[in-house]
Amino acid sequence: MNKIIKTTFCASIIALSLLMTNCRDNYTKEFNRLLLELADNDQTIDRDDWEKIEDFLDSQKANFRYLFNDDELNVNGVKEYISDFFERRRPSKEIQFVGVGGKEFMNVNFYLERSGSMTPYDSPNGDGSFKAAIVQMLNNLPGTNEDNKIYVVNSTINAYPEGFSKFIADTNIFDATKGIGDPSYTDFSAIFSQLLDKTGEDELSILVTDMIYSTKDMVGINPQKVFAEAQGMANAVFKKQVKDKSMLIIKMNGSFSGPYYCYNSPKGGQNYTGRRPYYIVIVSSNKNIVRLTKDKNYLTFSKFNELKGYENMYLFETDDVYKPYYSFMLSNSDIRGRFAPEHGKDTQIKDLKDMEVDRNSGDIRLALAVDLSGMLIDNEYLTNPNNYQIESYDKIDIKEIREINKNDITPVEKKYIGSATHIFILGMNEIRNDQHVEIKLLNRMPAWIEESSSDDDTNVGGASFSQTTFGLKYLMQGIYNSYKKNSKKEPYYFEMEMNFKK
């Protein structure tokens, strides 16, 4: 009898254990389905996604004890679980985490240059575009202004005497800053050092400036010496920090009415009324620069091209800051030749086999769907094939980069397009070997920087004065050289890798 009871008891324990295991498996499957729903298409877990993950795990804490430290969610452990889950799938996917594990909103350090040539941008005689753009940008920041700070910069860096709200509400944003520092020159070395060294992990720094390099005494100095000093300053300041920090330069244009101080006359201005360029500089960690366009909280703020007076932008970074979705299409009208996807590929095709040239045209044309959205890069730069570098055994050219249209989204192709916005038409005249292919969007200084730079700003009535900034290209080149020095080869924004087999 005891033997029967013991056997029954053991069987009950085994059955209960199996039941618990099945329950855990079911909850794990449910969690995995949630992950697919949140990140399978865009390959991104943003702040909103993370909150849904936290809510699910918190409600099922008993079944996911291994993802908690006592009662605290193990953020790194959950990230590792998610990364491993998508890496084991076919095809494997690399997940980006945006705004996860830190503060819900980044603290902002706002720096306003108050030099002699900046105050006329907010003159009573102007059209208000300068103030409107700044206020619009700051109002687009999510969260409250309680932890945000404002600094006034010129010869020194000083805290703004009033709060963030008062700054936004001021009729003339330069009135409350009158008498702070020496407006006859701007210490860019100290300012850029502050931006690079003092911008914390969960912080965003914003500088509004005319980007005119100046020193304390420039009377009688050869402009070329000024330009050499500007490049030298940039090389001295922009050192190893640039590996972890990205810098976005936004060219704006606003009305200007008042004295303009040219390079050789810092104390005697010439009256000028018209348009003038100024710049918004944004500095943050590489991951937070990506967050600006991936985190739903910052989508409105990151639409800089909608600011009044916006003209261009350029992002300084070292390597591989973006990781776009991409996949080959199988039946697009632009395709020529024969090929098949590698075994095990489902909705994202990166590897091709059995490749042959087209019998009629004698070449191969491939259609690569790529997601070019959510990047702080001008569309004109993104869609110019000359800005891409292709490393391969056989010669491959980008014949065209065009937007996806409704004819591309057939039932067969829909699953391969995913989140893609554009199609890259790749051309090959032959395929002689199996090969690994890398396509990189190189980070090169755009033409607008050269076009926006002047070597002489003494003629305020000149045709180009309204669009150019004294010595801009030299300062930008100095910054670029530092980023390039800290890059593996030539800086690039993103890389797409694929394999071709005969």
Coordinates of C-alpha atoms in Angstrom, one line a residue, residues 20-278:
M20 CA 4.5 24.1 -14.7
T21 CA 7.0 23.6 -17.5
N22 CA 4.3 23.8 -20.1
C23 CA 2.9 26.9 -18.5
R24 CA 6.3 28.5 -18.5
D25 CA 6.8 27.5 -22.2
N26 CA 3.4 29.1 -23.0
Y27 CA 4.4 32.4 -21.3
T28 CA 7.7 32.3 -23.1
K29 CA 6.0 31.8 -26.4
E30 CA 3.6 34.7 -25.6
F31 CA 6.6 36.9 -24.7
N32 CA 8.3 36.0 -27.9
R33 CA 5.2 36.8 -29.9
L34 CA 5.2 40.3 -28.3
L35 CA 8.9 40.8 -29.3
L36 CA 8.1 39.9 -32.9
E37 CA 5.1 42.3 -32.9
L38 CA 7.3 45.1 -31.5
A39 CA 10.6 44.6 -33.4
D40 CA 10.4 42.2 -36.3
N41 CA 9.8 44.8 -38.9
D42 CA 11.8 47.8 -37.8
Q43 CA 14.4 45.8 -35.8
T44 CA 14.2 48.5 -33.1
I45 CA 13.1 48.4 -29.4
D46 CA 12.3 52.0 -28.5
R47 CA 11.1 53.6 -25.3
D48 CA 7.4 52.8 -26.0
D49 CA 8.3 49.2 -26.9
W50 CA 10.3 48.8 -23.7
E51 CA 7.4 50.0 -21.6
K52 CA 5.2 47.2 -23.1
I53 CA 8.0 44.7 -22.4
E54 CA 8.3 45.9 -18.8
D55 CA 4.5 45.7 -18.3
F56 CA 4.4 42.1 -19.6
L57 CA 7.3 40.9 -17.6
D58 CA 6.1 42.6 -14.4
S59 CA 2.7 40.9 -14.8
Q60 CA 4.4 37.5 -15.3
K61 CA 7.2 38.0 -12.8
A62 CA 6.8 34.5 -11.3
N63 CA 7.5 32.9 -14.8
F64 CA 10.5 35.1 -15.6
R65 CA 12.4 35.2 -12.3
Y66 CA 15.7 34.8 -14.2
L67 CA 15.1 38.2 -15.8
F68 CA 14.9 39.9 -12.4
N69 CA 17.4 40.8 -9.7
D70 CA 15.2 40.4 -6.6
D71 CA 12.2 42.6 -7.7
E72 CA 14.2 44.8 -10.1
L73 CA 14.1 44.1 -13.8
N74 CA 17.6 43.2 -15.1
V75 CA 17.8 45.6 -18.1
N76 CA 20.9 44.1 -19.5
G77 CA 19.6 40.6 -19.1
V78 CA 16.4 41.4 -21.0
K79 CA 18.4 43.1 -23.8
E80 CA 20.5 40.0 -24.0
Y81 CA 17.4 37.8 -24.2
I82 CA 15.9 39.9 -27.0
S83 CA 19.2 40.0 -29.0
D84 CA 19.7 36.3 -28.7
F85 CA 16.1 35.6 -29.6
F86 CA 16.3 37.5 -32.9
E87 CA 19.9 36.3 -33.6
R88 CA 18.7 32.7 -33.5
R89 CA 15.8 33.3 -35.9
R90 CA 16.1 32.8 -39.6
P91 CA 17.0 35.1 -41.0
S92 CA 18.8 36.5 -37.9
K93 CA 18.3 40.2 -37.2
E94 CA 20.3 42.7 -35.2
I95 CA 18.1 44.7 -32.8
Q96 CA 18.8 48.3 -31.9
F97 CA 17.8 49.6 -28.5
V98 CA 16.8 53.2 -28.5
G99 CA 16.2 55.2 -25.3
V100 CA 16.1 52.0 -23.2
G101 CA 17.5 51.7 -19.7
G102 CA 18.1 55.4 -19.2
K103 CA 16.0 58.4 -18.5
E104 CA 12.7 58.7 -20.3
F105 CA 13.7 62.2 -21.6
M106 CA 17.2 63.5 -22.1
N107 CA 18.3 66.6 -20.2
V108 CA 19.2 69.5 -22.5
N109 CA 22.0 71.9 -22.3
F110 CA 21.2 74.9 -24.5
Y111 CA 24.1 77.3 -25.5
L112 CA 23.3 80.7 -27.1
E113 CA 26.2 82.6 -28.6
R114 CA 25.9 86.3 -27.7
S115 CA 28.5 88.0 -29.9
G116 CA 28.3 91.3 -31.6
S117 CA 27.3 89.7 -34.9
M118 CA 24.6 87.5 -33.3
T119 CA 22.3 90.1 -31.6
P120 CA 21.1 91.6 -35.0
Y121 CA 19.4 88.2 -35.8
D122 CA 16.7 89.1 -33.2
S123 CA 16.5 92.8 -34.1
P124 CA 13.1 94.6 -33.8
N125 CA 13.5 95.4 -37.5
G126 CA 13.8 91.7 -38.5
D127 CA 11.1 89.2 -39.4
G128 CA 11.4 87.2 -36.2
S129 CA 12.5 84.0 -38.0
F130 CA 15.5 83.5 -35.8
K131 CA 13.6 83.6 -32.5
A132 CA 10.7 81.6 -34.1
A133 CA 13.0 78.7 -35.2
I134 CA 14.7 78.5 -31.8
V135 CA 11.4 78.6 -29.8
Q136 CA 9.9 76.0 -32.1
M137 CA 12.8 73.7 -31.7
L138 CA 12.8 74.0 -27.9
N139 CA 9.1 73.7 -27.6
N140 CA 9.3 70.5 -29.6
L141 CA 11.5 68.9 -26.9
P142 CA 9.5 66.3 -24.9
G143 CA 9.0 66.4 -21.2
T144 CA 9.3 69.3 -18.9
N145 CA 12.0 72.0 -18.8
E146 CA 12.9 71.6 -15.2
D147 CA 16.2 69.9 -15.7
N148 CA 17.2 71.7 -18.9
K149 CA 19.9 74.4 -18.6
I150 CA 20.7 77.5 -20.7
Y151 CA 24.1 79.0 -21.1
V152 CA 25.3 82.3 -22.8
V153 CA 28.6 81.9 -24.6
N154 CA 31.1 84.3 -26.2
S155 CA 34.5 85.0 -24.5
T156 CA 33.2 82.9 -21.6
I157 CA 30.5 80.3 -20.8
N158 CA 27.9 81.6 -18.4
A159 CA 24.7 80.3 -17.0
Y160 CA 21.6 82.2 -18.2
P161 CA 20.2 84.3 -15.3
E162 CA 16.6 83.3 -16.0
G163 CA 14.9 79.9 -16.5
F164 CA 14.1 78.0 -19.6
S165 CA 10.5 79.2 -19.8
K166 CA 11.5 82.8 -19.3
F167 CA 14.0 82.5 -22.2
I168 CA 11.3 81.1 -24.5
A169 CA 8.9 83.9 -23.5
D170 CA 11.3 86.8 -23.9
T171 CA 10.4 89.3 -26.6
N172 CA 14.1 89.8 -27.4
I173 CA 16.2 86.8 -26.3
F174 CA 19.4 88.9 -26.2
D175 CA 18.0 91.5 -23.7
A176 CA 18.4 89.5 -20.6
T177 CA 21.9 88.5 -21.5
K178 CA 23.2 92.0 -22.1
G179 CA 26.6 92.5 -20.4
I180 CA 27.4 88.9 -20.0
G181 CA 30.9 88.1 -21.3
D182 CA 32.9 90.0 -24.0
P183 CA 30.8 90.0 -27.3
S184 CA 33.8 91.0 -29.4
Y185 CA 35.0 87.4 -29.8
T186 CA 33.9 83.9 -29.2
D187 CA 36.1 81.2 -27.6
F188 CA 35.1 78.2 -29.7
S189 CA 37.8 76.1 -28.1
A190 CA 36.1 76.4 -24.7
I191 CA 32.6 76.0 -26.2
F192 CA 33.4 72.9 -28.3
S193 CA 35.3 71.3 -25.3
Q194 CA 32.2 71.9 -23.2
L195 CA 30.0 70.3 -25.8
L196 CA 32.2 67.2 -26.2
D197 CA 33.3 66.7 -22.6
K198 CA 30.3 67.8 -20.6
T199 CA 27.5 66.3 -22.5
G200 CA 26.5 63.3 -20.3
E201 CA 25.1 59.9 -21.2
D202 CA 21.5 61.0 -21.0
E203 CA 22.0 64.5 -22.3
L204 CA 21.7 66.5 -25.4
S205 CA 23.6 69.7 -26.0
I206 CA 22.4 72.4 -28.5
L207 CA 24.5 75.4 -29.6
V208 CA 23.1 78.3 -31.7
T209 CA 25.9 80.3 -33.3
D210 CA 27.0 82.1 -36.4
M211 CA 30.0 79.8 -36.6
I212 CA 32.4 82.6 -37.3
Y213 CA 35.8 81.8 -35.8
S214 CA 37.3 84.7 -34.0
T215 CA 40.1 85.5 -31.4
K216 CA 40.6 88.3 -29.0
D217 CA 42.7 90.4 -31.3
M218 CA 42.3 89.9 -35.0
V219 CA 43.1 93.4 -36.4
G220 CA 45.7 93.2 -39.1
I221 CA 45.9 89.4 -39.1
N222 CA 46.1 87.5 -42.4
P223 CA 42.8 85.6 -43.0
Q224 CA 44.8 82.4 -43.9
K225 CA 46.4 82.6 -40.4
V226 CA 42.9 82.7 -38.9
F227 CA 41.8 79.7 -41.0
A228 CA 44.9 77.8 -39.9
E229 CA 44.2 78.6 -36.3
A230 CA 40.6 77.4 -36.7
Q231 CA 41.7 74.1 -38.0
G232 CA 44.3 73.7 -35.3
M233 CA 41.8 74.5 -32.6
A234 CA 39.4 71.8 -34.0
N235 CA 42.2 69.2 -34.1
A236 CA 43.2 70.0 -30.5
V237 CA 39.6 69.8 -29.2
F238 CA 38.1 67.0 -31.2
K239 CA 40.1 64.1 -30.0
K240 CA 39.1 60.6 -28.8
Q241 CA 35.7 61.8 -27.6
V242 CA 34.5 61.9 -31.2
K243 CA 34.4 58.0 -31.2
D244 CA 31.4 58.2 -28.9
K245 CA 29.9 61.6 -29.8
S246 CA 28.2 62.7 -32.9
M247 CA 27.7 66.3 -34.0
L248 CA 24.9 67.6 -36.2
I249 CA 25.4 70.9 -38.0
I250 CA 22.2 72.5 -39.3
K251 CA 22.5 75.5 -41.6
M252 CA 19.8 78.1 -41.0
N253 CA 19.0 81.5 -42.6
G254 CA 17.4 84.4 -40.8
S255 CA 16.8 88.1 -41.1
F256 CA 19.7 90.3 -39.9
S257 CA 19.5 94.0 -39.1
G258 CA 22.3 95.8 -37.4
P259 CA 26.1 96.0 -37.2
Y260 CA 28.2 93.2 -38.8
Y261 CA 31.7 92.8 -37.5
C262 CA 34.0 91.5 -40.3
Y263 CA 37.2 89.6 -39.4
N264 CA 39.6 92.5 -39.5
S265 CA 37.3 95.0 -37.7
P266 CA 36.0 93.3 -34.5
K267 CA 35.1 96.6 -32.8
G268 CA 33.8 98.6 -35.8
G269 CA 30.8 97.1 -37.4
Q270 CA 29.2 97.8 -40.8
N271 CA 25.4 98.2 -40.8
Y272 CA 23.7 95.5 -42.8
T273 CA 20.0 94.6 -43.3
G274 CA 19.2 91.4 -45.2
R275 CA 19.5 87.6 -44.8
R276 CA 22.4 85.8 -43.0
P277 CA 23.2 82.2 -42.3
Y278 CA 23.5 80.9 -38.7

